[in-house]
Every structure is written in structure tokens, then in C-alpha cells.
Short mmCIF file of C-alpha atoms and ligand atoms in Angstrom, two decimals:
data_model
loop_
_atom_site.label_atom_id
_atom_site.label_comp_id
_atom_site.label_asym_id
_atom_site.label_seq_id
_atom_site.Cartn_x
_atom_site.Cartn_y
_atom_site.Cartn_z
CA UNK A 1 -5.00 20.89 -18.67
CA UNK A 2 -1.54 19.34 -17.67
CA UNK A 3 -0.92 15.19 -18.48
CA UNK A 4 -3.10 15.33 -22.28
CA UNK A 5 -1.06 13.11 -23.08
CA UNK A 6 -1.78 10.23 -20.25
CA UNK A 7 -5.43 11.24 -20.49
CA UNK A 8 -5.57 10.20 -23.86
CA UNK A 9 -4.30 6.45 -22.79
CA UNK A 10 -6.30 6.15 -20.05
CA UNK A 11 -9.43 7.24 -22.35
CA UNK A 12 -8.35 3.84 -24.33
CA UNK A 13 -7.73 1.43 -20.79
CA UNK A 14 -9.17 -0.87 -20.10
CA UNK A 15 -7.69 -2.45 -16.69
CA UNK A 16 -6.05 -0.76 -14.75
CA UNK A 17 -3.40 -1.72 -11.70
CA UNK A 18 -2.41 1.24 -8.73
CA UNK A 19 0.50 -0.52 -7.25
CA UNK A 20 0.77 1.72 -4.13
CA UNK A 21 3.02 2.56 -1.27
CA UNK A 22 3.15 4.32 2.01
CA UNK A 23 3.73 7.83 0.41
CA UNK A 24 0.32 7.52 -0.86
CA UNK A 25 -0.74 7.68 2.80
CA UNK A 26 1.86 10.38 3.63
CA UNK A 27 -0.82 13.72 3.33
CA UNK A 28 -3.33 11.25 5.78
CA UNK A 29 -0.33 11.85 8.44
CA UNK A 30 1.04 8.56 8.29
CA UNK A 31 4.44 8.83 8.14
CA UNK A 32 6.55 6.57 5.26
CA UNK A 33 9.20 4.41 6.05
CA UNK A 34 12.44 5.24 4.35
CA UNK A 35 13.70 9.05 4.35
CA UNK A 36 14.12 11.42 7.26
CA UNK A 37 11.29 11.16 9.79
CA UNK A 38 10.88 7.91 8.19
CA UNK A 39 9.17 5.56 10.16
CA UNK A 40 12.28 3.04 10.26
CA UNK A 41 14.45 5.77 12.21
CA UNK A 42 13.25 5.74 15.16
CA UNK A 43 12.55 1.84 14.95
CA UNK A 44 15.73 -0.49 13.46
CA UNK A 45 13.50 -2.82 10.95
CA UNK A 46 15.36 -5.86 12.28
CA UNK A 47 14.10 -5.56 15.34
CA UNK A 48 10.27 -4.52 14.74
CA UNK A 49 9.64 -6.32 11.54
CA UNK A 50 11.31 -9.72 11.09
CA UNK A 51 10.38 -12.76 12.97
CA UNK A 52 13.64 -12.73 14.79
CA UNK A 53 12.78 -9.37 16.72
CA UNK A 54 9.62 -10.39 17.36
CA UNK A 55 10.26 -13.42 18.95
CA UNK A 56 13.27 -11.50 21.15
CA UNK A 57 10.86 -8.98 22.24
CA UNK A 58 7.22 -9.29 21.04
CA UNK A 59 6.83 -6.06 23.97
CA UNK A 60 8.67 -4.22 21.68
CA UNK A 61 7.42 -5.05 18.98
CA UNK A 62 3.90 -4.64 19.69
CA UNK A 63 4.23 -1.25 21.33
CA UNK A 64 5.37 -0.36 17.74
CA UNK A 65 1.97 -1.50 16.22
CA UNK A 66 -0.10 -0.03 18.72
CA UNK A 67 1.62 3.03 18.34
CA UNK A 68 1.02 3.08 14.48
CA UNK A 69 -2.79 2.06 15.19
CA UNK A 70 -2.96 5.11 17.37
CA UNK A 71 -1.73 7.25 14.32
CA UNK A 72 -3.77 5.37 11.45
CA UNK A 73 -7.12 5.40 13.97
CA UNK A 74 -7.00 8.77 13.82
CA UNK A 75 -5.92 9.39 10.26
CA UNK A 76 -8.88 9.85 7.10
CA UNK A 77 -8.00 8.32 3.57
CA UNK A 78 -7.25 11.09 1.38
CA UNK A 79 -7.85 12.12 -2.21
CA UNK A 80 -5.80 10.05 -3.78
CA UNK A 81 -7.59 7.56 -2.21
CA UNK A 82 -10.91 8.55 -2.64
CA UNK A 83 -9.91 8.98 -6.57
CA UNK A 84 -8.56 5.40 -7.25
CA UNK A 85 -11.75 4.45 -5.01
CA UNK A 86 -14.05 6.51 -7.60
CA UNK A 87 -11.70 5.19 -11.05
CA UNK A 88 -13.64 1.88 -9.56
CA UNK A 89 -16.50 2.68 -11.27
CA UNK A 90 -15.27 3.22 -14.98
CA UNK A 91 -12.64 0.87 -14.99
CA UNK A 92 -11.52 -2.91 -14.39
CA UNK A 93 -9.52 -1.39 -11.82
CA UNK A 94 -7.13 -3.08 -8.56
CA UNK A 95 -5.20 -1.60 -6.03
CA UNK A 96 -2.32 -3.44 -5.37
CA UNK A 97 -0.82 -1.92 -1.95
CA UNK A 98 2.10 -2.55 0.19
CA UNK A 99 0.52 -0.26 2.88
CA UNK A 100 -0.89 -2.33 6.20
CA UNK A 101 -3.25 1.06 6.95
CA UNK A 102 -6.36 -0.17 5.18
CA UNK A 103 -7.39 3.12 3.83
CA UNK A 104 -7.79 2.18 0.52
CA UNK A 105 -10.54 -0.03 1.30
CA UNK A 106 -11.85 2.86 4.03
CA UNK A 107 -12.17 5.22 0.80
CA UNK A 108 -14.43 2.85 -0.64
CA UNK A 109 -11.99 0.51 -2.85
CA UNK A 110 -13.48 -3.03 -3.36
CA UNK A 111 -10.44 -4.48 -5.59
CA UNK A 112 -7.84 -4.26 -3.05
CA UNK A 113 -4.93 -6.51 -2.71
CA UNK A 114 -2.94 -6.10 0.56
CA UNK A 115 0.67 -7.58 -0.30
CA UNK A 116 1.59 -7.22 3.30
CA UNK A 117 -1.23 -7.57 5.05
CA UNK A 118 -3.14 -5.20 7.46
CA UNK A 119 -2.82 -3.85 11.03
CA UNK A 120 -5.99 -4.09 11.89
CA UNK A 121 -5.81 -8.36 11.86
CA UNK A 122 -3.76 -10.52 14.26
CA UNK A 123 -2.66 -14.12 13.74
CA UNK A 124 -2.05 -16.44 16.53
CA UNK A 125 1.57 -17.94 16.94
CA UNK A 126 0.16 -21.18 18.10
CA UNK A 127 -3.06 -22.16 16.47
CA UNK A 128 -2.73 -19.74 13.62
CA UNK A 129 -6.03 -18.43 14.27
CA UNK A 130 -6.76 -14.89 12.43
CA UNK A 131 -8.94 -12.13 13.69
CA UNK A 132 -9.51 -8.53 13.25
CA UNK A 133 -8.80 -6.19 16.76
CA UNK A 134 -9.36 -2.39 16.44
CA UNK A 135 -8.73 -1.76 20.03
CA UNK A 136 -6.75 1.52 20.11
CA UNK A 137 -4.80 1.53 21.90
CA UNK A 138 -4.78 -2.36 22.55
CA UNK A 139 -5.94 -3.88 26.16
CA UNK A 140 -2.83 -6.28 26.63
CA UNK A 141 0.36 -5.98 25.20
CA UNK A 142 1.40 -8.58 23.98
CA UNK A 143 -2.10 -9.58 22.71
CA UNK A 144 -3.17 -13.03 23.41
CA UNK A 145 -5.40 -15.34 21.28
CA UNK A 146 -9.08 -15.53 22.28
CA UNK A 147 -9.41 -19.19 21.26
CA UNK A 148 -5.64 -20.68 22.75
CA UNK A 149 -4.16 -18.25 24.76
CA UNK A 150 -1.13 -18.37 22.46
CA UNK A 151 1.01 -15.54 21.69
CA UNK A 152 -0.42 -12.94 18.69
CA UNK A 153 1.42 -11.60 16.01
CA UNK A 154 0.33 -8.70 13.87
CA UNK A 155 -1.18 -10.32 10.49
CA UNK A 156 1.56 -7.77 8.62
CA UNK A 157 4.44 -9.74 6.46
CA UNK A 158 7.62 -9.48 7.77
CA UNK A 159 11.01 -9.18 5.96
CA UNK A 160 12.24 -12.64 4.77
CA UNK A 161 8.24 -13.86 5.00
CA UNK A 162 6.17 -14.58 1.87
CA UNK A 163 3.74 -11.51 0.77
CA UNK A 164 -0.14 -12.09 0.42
CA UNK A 165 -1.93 -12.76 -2.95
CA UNK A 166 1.72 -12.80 -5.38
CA UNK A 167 0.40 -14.50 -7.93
CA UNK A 168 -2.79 -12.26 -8.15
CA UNK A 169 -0.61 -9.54 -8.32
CA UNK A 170 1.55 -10.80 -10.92
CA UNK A 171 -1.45 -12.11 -12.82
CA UNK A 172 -2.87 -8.50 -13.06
CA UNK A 173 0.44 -6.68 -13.59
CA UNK A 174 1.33 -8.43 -16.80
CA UNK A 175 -2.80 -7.91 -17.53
CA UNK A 176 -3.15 -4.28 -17.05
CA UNK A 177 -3.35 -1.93 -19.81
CA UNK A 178 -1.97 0.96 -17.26
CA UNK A 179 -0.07 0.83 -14.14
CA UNK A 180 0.05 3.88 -11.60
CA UNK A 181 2.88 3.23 -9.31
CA UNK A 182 2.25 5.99 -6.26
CA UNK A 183 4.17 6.64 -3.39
CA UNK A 184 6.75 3.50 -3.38
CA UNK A 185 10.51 3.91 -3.26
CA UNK A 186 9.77 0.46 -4.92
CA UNK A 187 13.05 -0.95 -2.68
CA UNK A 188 11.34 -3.62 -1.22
CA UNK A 189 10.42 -6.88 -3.38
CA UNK A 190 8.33 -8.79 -4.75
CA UNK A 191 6.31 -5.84 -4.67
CA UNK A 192 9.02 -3.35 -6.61
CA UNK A 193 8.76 -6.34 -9.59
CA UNK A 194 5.44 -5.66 -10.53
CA UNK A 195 5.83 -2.40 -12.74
CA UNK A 196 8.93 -4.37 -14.17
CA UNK A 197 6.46 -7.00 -15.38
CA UNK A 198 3.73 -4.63 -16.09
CA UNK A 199 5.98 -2.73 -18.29
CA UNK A 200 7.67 -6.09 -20.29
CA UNK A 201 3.83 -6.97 -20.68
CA UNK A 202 3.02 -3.42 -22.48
CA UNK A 203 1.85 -1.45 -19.67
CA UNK A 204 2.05 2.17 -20.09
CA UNK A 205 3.85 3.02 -16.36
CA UNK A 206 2.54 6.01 -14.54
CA UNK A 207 4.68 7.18 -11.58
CA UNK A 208 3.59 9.54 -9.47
CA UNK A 209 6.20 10.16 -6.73
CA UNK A 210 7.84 13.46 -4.89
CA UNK A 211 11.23 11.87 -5.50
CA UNK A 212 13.09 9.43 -8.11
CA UNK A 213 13.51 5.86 -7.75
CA UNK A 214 14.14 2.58 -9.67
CA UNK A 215 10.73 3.18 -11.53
CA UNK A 216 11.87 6.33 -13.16
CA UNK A 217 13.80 5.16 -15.49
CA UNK A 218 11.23 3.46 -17.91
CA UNK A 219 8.30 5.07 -16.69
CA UNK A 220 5.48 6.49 -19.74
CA UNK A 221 5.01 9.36 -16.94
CA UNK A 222 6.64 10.52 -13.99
CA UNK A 223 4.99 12.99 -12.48
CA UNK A 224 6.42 15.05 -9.46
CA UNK A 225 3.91 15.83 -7.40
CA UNK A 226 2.12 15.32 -4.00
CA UNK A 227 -0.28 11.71 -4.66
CA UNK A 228 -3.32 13.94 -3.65
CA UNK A 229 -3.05 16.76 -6.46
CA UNK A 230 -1.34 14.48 -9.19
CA UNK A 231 -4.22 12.29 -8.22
CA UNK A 232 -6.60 15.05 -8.43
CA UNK A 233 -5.66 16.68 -11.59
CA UNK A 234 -6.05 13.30 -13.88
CA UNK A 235 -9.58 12.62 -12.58
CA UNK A 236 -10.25 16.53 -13.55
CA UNK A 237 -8.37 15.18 -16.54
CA UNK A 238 -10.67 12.22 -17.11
CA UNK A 239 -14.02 13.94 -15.93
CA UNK A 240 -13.28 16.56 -18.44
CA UNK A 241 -12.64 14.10 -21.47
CA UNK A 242 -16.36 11.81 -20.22
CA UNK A 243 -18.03 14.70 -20.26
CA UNK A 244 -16.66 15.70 -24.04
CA UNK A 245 -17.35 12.39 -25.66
P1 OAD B 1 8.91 4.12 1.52
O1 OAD B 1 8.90 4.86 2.81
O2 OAD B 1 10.09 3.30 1.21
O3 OAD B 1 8.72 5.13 0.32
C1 OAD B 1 7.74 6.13 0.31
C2 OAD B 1 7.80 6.83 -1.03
O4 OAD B 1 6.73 7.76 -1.09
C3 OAD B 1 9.09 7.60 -1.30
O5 OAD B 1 9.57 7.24 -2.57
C4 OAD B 1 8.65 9.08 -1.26
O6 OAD B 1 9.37 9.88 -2.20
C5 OAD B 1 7.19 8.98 -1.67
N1 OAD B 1 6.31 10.04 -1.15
C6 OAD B 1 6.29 10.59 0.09
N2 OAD B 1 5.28 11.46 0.21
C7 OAD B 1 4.61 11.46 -0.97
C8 OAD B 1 3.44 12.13 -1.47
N3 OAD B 1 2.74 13.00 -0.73
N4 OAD B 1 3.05 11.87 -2.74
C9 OAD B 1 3.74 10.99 -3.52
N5 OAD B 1 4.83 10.33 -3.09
C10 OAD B 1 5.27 10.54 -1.84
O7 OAD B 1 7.55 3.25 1.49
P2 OAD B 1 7.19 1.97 0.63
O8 OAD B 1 7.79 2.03 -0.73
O9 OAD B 1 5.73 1.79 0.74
O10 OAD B 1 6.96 -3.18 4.36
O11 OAD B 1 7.89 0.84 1.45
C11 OAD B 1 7.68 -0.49 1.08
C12 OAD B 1 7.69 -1.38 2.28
O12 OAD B 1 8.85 -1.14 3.06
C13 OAD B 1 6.57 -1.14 3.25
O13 OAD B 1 5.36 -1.75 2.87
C14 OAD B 1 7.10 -1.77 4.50
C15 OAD B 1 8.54 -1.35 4.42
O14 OAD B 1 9.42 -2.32 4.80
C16 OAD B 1 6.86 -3.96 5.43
O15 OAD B 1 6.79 -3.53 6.57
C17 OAD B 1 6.82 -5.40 5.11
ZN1 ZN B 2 -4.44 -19.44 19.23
#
């Protein structure tokens, strides 16, 4: 069996941190954002994800997120998923995502922190009021609050806009014995910190990503293959070792 050597740490672990990004959700068909075919091609980011573009044309930016509701309705959390969700049980284990899709939780995660929030909740630009709306595709467009009629937002965090739950997320990077960092180009901060502090904290780093990025370089393990099998090989891994103590 491949990755003996990461096995053997995560036989020691304690608490573990799975800082994850959309190309964990990539094999559900949800398409990431940077690279060709990447989501942010079609759509220029300043205009469907700052509060600038929304307030020129929330239209615009709403057909956007009803689009990507369409796509994420329809899409099942995959086995990468479904392994962190399952790690859950023999570990002190979060998920720390950047992803707005909610699948971790929908594969049975209970840890989950959701840096940028989720598509499924809408705040209101007036009374601030949040809900949750799974209406796919949605009735109105743009949505308008139940309670004041005011204009809603999606409850997702916008460039230049604080993320959710930072100092959770620090707290339990710098307290993690292992950090798997899956699917992030890790471009986009605070998020893209967090194996930085993991690491300066002792963290062994796992990456598991088809491509290099800023990780790479002082990662324990890089491993170069789709989330779902690199995902699916170290719980083989780990199964394997249980079952041998
Ligand atoms: P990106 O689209 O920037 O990066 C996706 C990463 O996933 C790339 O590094 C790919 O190489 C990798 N990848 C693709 N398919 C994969 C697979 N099957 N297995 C493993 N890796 C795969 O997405 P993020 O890093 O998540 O924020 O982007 C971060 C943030 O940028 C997003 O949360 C979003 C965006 O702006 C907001 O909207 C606030
Ligand atoms: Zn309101």
C-alpha cells in the first residue's frame, strides 16, 4: 500500500484539520473557480462576488447563484467527502472549507466550519435577517426578505468582506496534529494562511491536489491525485493499520 509513510502519522494523530477547497467538489460536478472552465470565466469576480457588483446589479448577480444552486441541487457529495465524514469517528477531526456547496455537512460531517459561508442561506440587506431558501431554481429574482421586504443577499463572503469563524480556524490550525489541505489553489486569504500556521505550529501538511500551488513547497506530502482516490486509498490505508493493531 502507497502513503506508509503518512499512515504511520496519522496512526499517532490526534486532531486533525481538512482545510478544503472547491476541487474537493470538482468529481460531484461542481466546477472550481480558477483554471479553464473555471467558474470565474464565464463570470468576472468583480462583478458577481464583491459588494460593489452586487449592489450595480443584484439581477446579475443572483442569476449567478441560482444558477450554481441548480448545479449543486443536483450534485451528491463524493468520496472524499464521505471519507473525511467517516475520519469523524476516530478522530478529533474539523473540516475547515472555503466551499459555499454544503456537501461536507450533506456527507455526514458534524465539525464543519464554512469560512465563506453557504448558498443555501440568504441575509437581508436591510434588517440583516438570515434564513435558509432551497428553492431551485428561486421564485423571485432578486429574492426579497420575508420579514422587511428588503433586498437579499446570498449569506456567501464576498472579496474584501470578513470570512466566518477566523479565529476558530486559526485556533485549530495551530492545534492540529495533521492538516490535509484538498483541492485549494490556496490563492485566496485568510483561508490560504492556515496550513502556513498549521505548519509553524508542527503540523505535518498533507496536500492532496491535481496541480502545484503555494502549499507545495513545505508540504510532509503532496500527493497528485484526484481528492476521491487519494482520499480513498488513506482510509484503505488507515482501515488496514485498525484492523492490524
Ligand atoms: P480554485 O478554483 O482556486 O482551486 C481549485 C483547486 O482544486 C486547484 O488547485 C485544482 O488543481 C484543484 N483540483 C481540481 N480538481 C481536483 C480534484 N479532483 N482533486 C484534487 N484537486 C483538484 O478553488 P479554491 O481554492 O477553493 O471564494 O478557491 C478559493 C476561493 O476562491 C473560493 O472559495 C471562492 C473563490 O473566490 C469566494 O467566492 C469568496
Ligand atoms: Zn429584512
Amino acid at each position: 500500500m502507497c502513503h506508509q509513510g503518512l499512515i504511520e502519522i496519522l496512526l499517532d494523530a490526534k486532531k486533525i484539520v481538512a482545510l478544503t477547497g472547491a476541487g474537493i467538489s470538482a468529481e460531484s460536478g461542481i466546477p472550481t473557480f480558477r483554471g479553464s472552465g473555471g467558474l470565474w470565466e464565464g463570470y468576472p469576480v468583480e462583478k458577481v462576488a464583491t459588494v460593489e457588483g452586487f449592489e450595480r446589479d443584484p439581477e446579475l448577480v443572483w442569476r449567478f447563484y441560482d444558477e450554481m444552486r441548480i448545479n449543486i441541487a443536483r450534485a451528491e457529495p463524493n468520496e472524499a467527502h464521505m471519507v473525511l465524514a467517516k475520519m469523524e469517528n476516530h478522530y478529533d477531526l474539523w473540516v475547515i472549507t472555503q466551499n459555499i456547496d454544503g456537501l461536507h455537512t450533506r456527507a455526514g460531517s458534524r465539525n464543519v466550519i464554512e469560512l465563506h459561508g453557504n448558498i443555501w442561506r440568504t441575509k437581508c440587506t436591510e434588517c440583516g435577517r438570515v434564513d435558509y431558501n432551497y428553492d431551485v431554481p428561486l421564485r423571485e429574482i432578486p429574492p426579497k426578505c420575508g420579514k422587511c421586504g428588503g433586498l437579499l443577499r446570498p449569506d456567501v463572503v464576498w472579496f474584501g468582506e470578513p470570512v466566518y469563524d477566523a479565529d476558530k480556524a486559526y485556533k485549530l490550525s495551530e492545534e492540529c496534529d495533521v492538516m490535509f489541505v484538498i483541492g485549494t489553489s490556496a490563492q485566496v486569504y485568510p483561508a490560504a494562511y492556515l496550513p502556513r500556521v498549521a505548519w509553524s505550529h508542527g503540523a505535518k501538511i498533507v496536500e492532496i491536489n491535481l496541480e502545484k500551488t503555494p502549499v507545495s513547497r513545505y508540504a510532509d506530502f503532496v500527493i497528485r491525485k484526484p481528492a476521491t482516490v487519494a482520499m480513498r486509498e488513506i482510509y484503505q490505508g488507515l482501515l488496514g493499520a485498525f484492523q492490524g493493531e
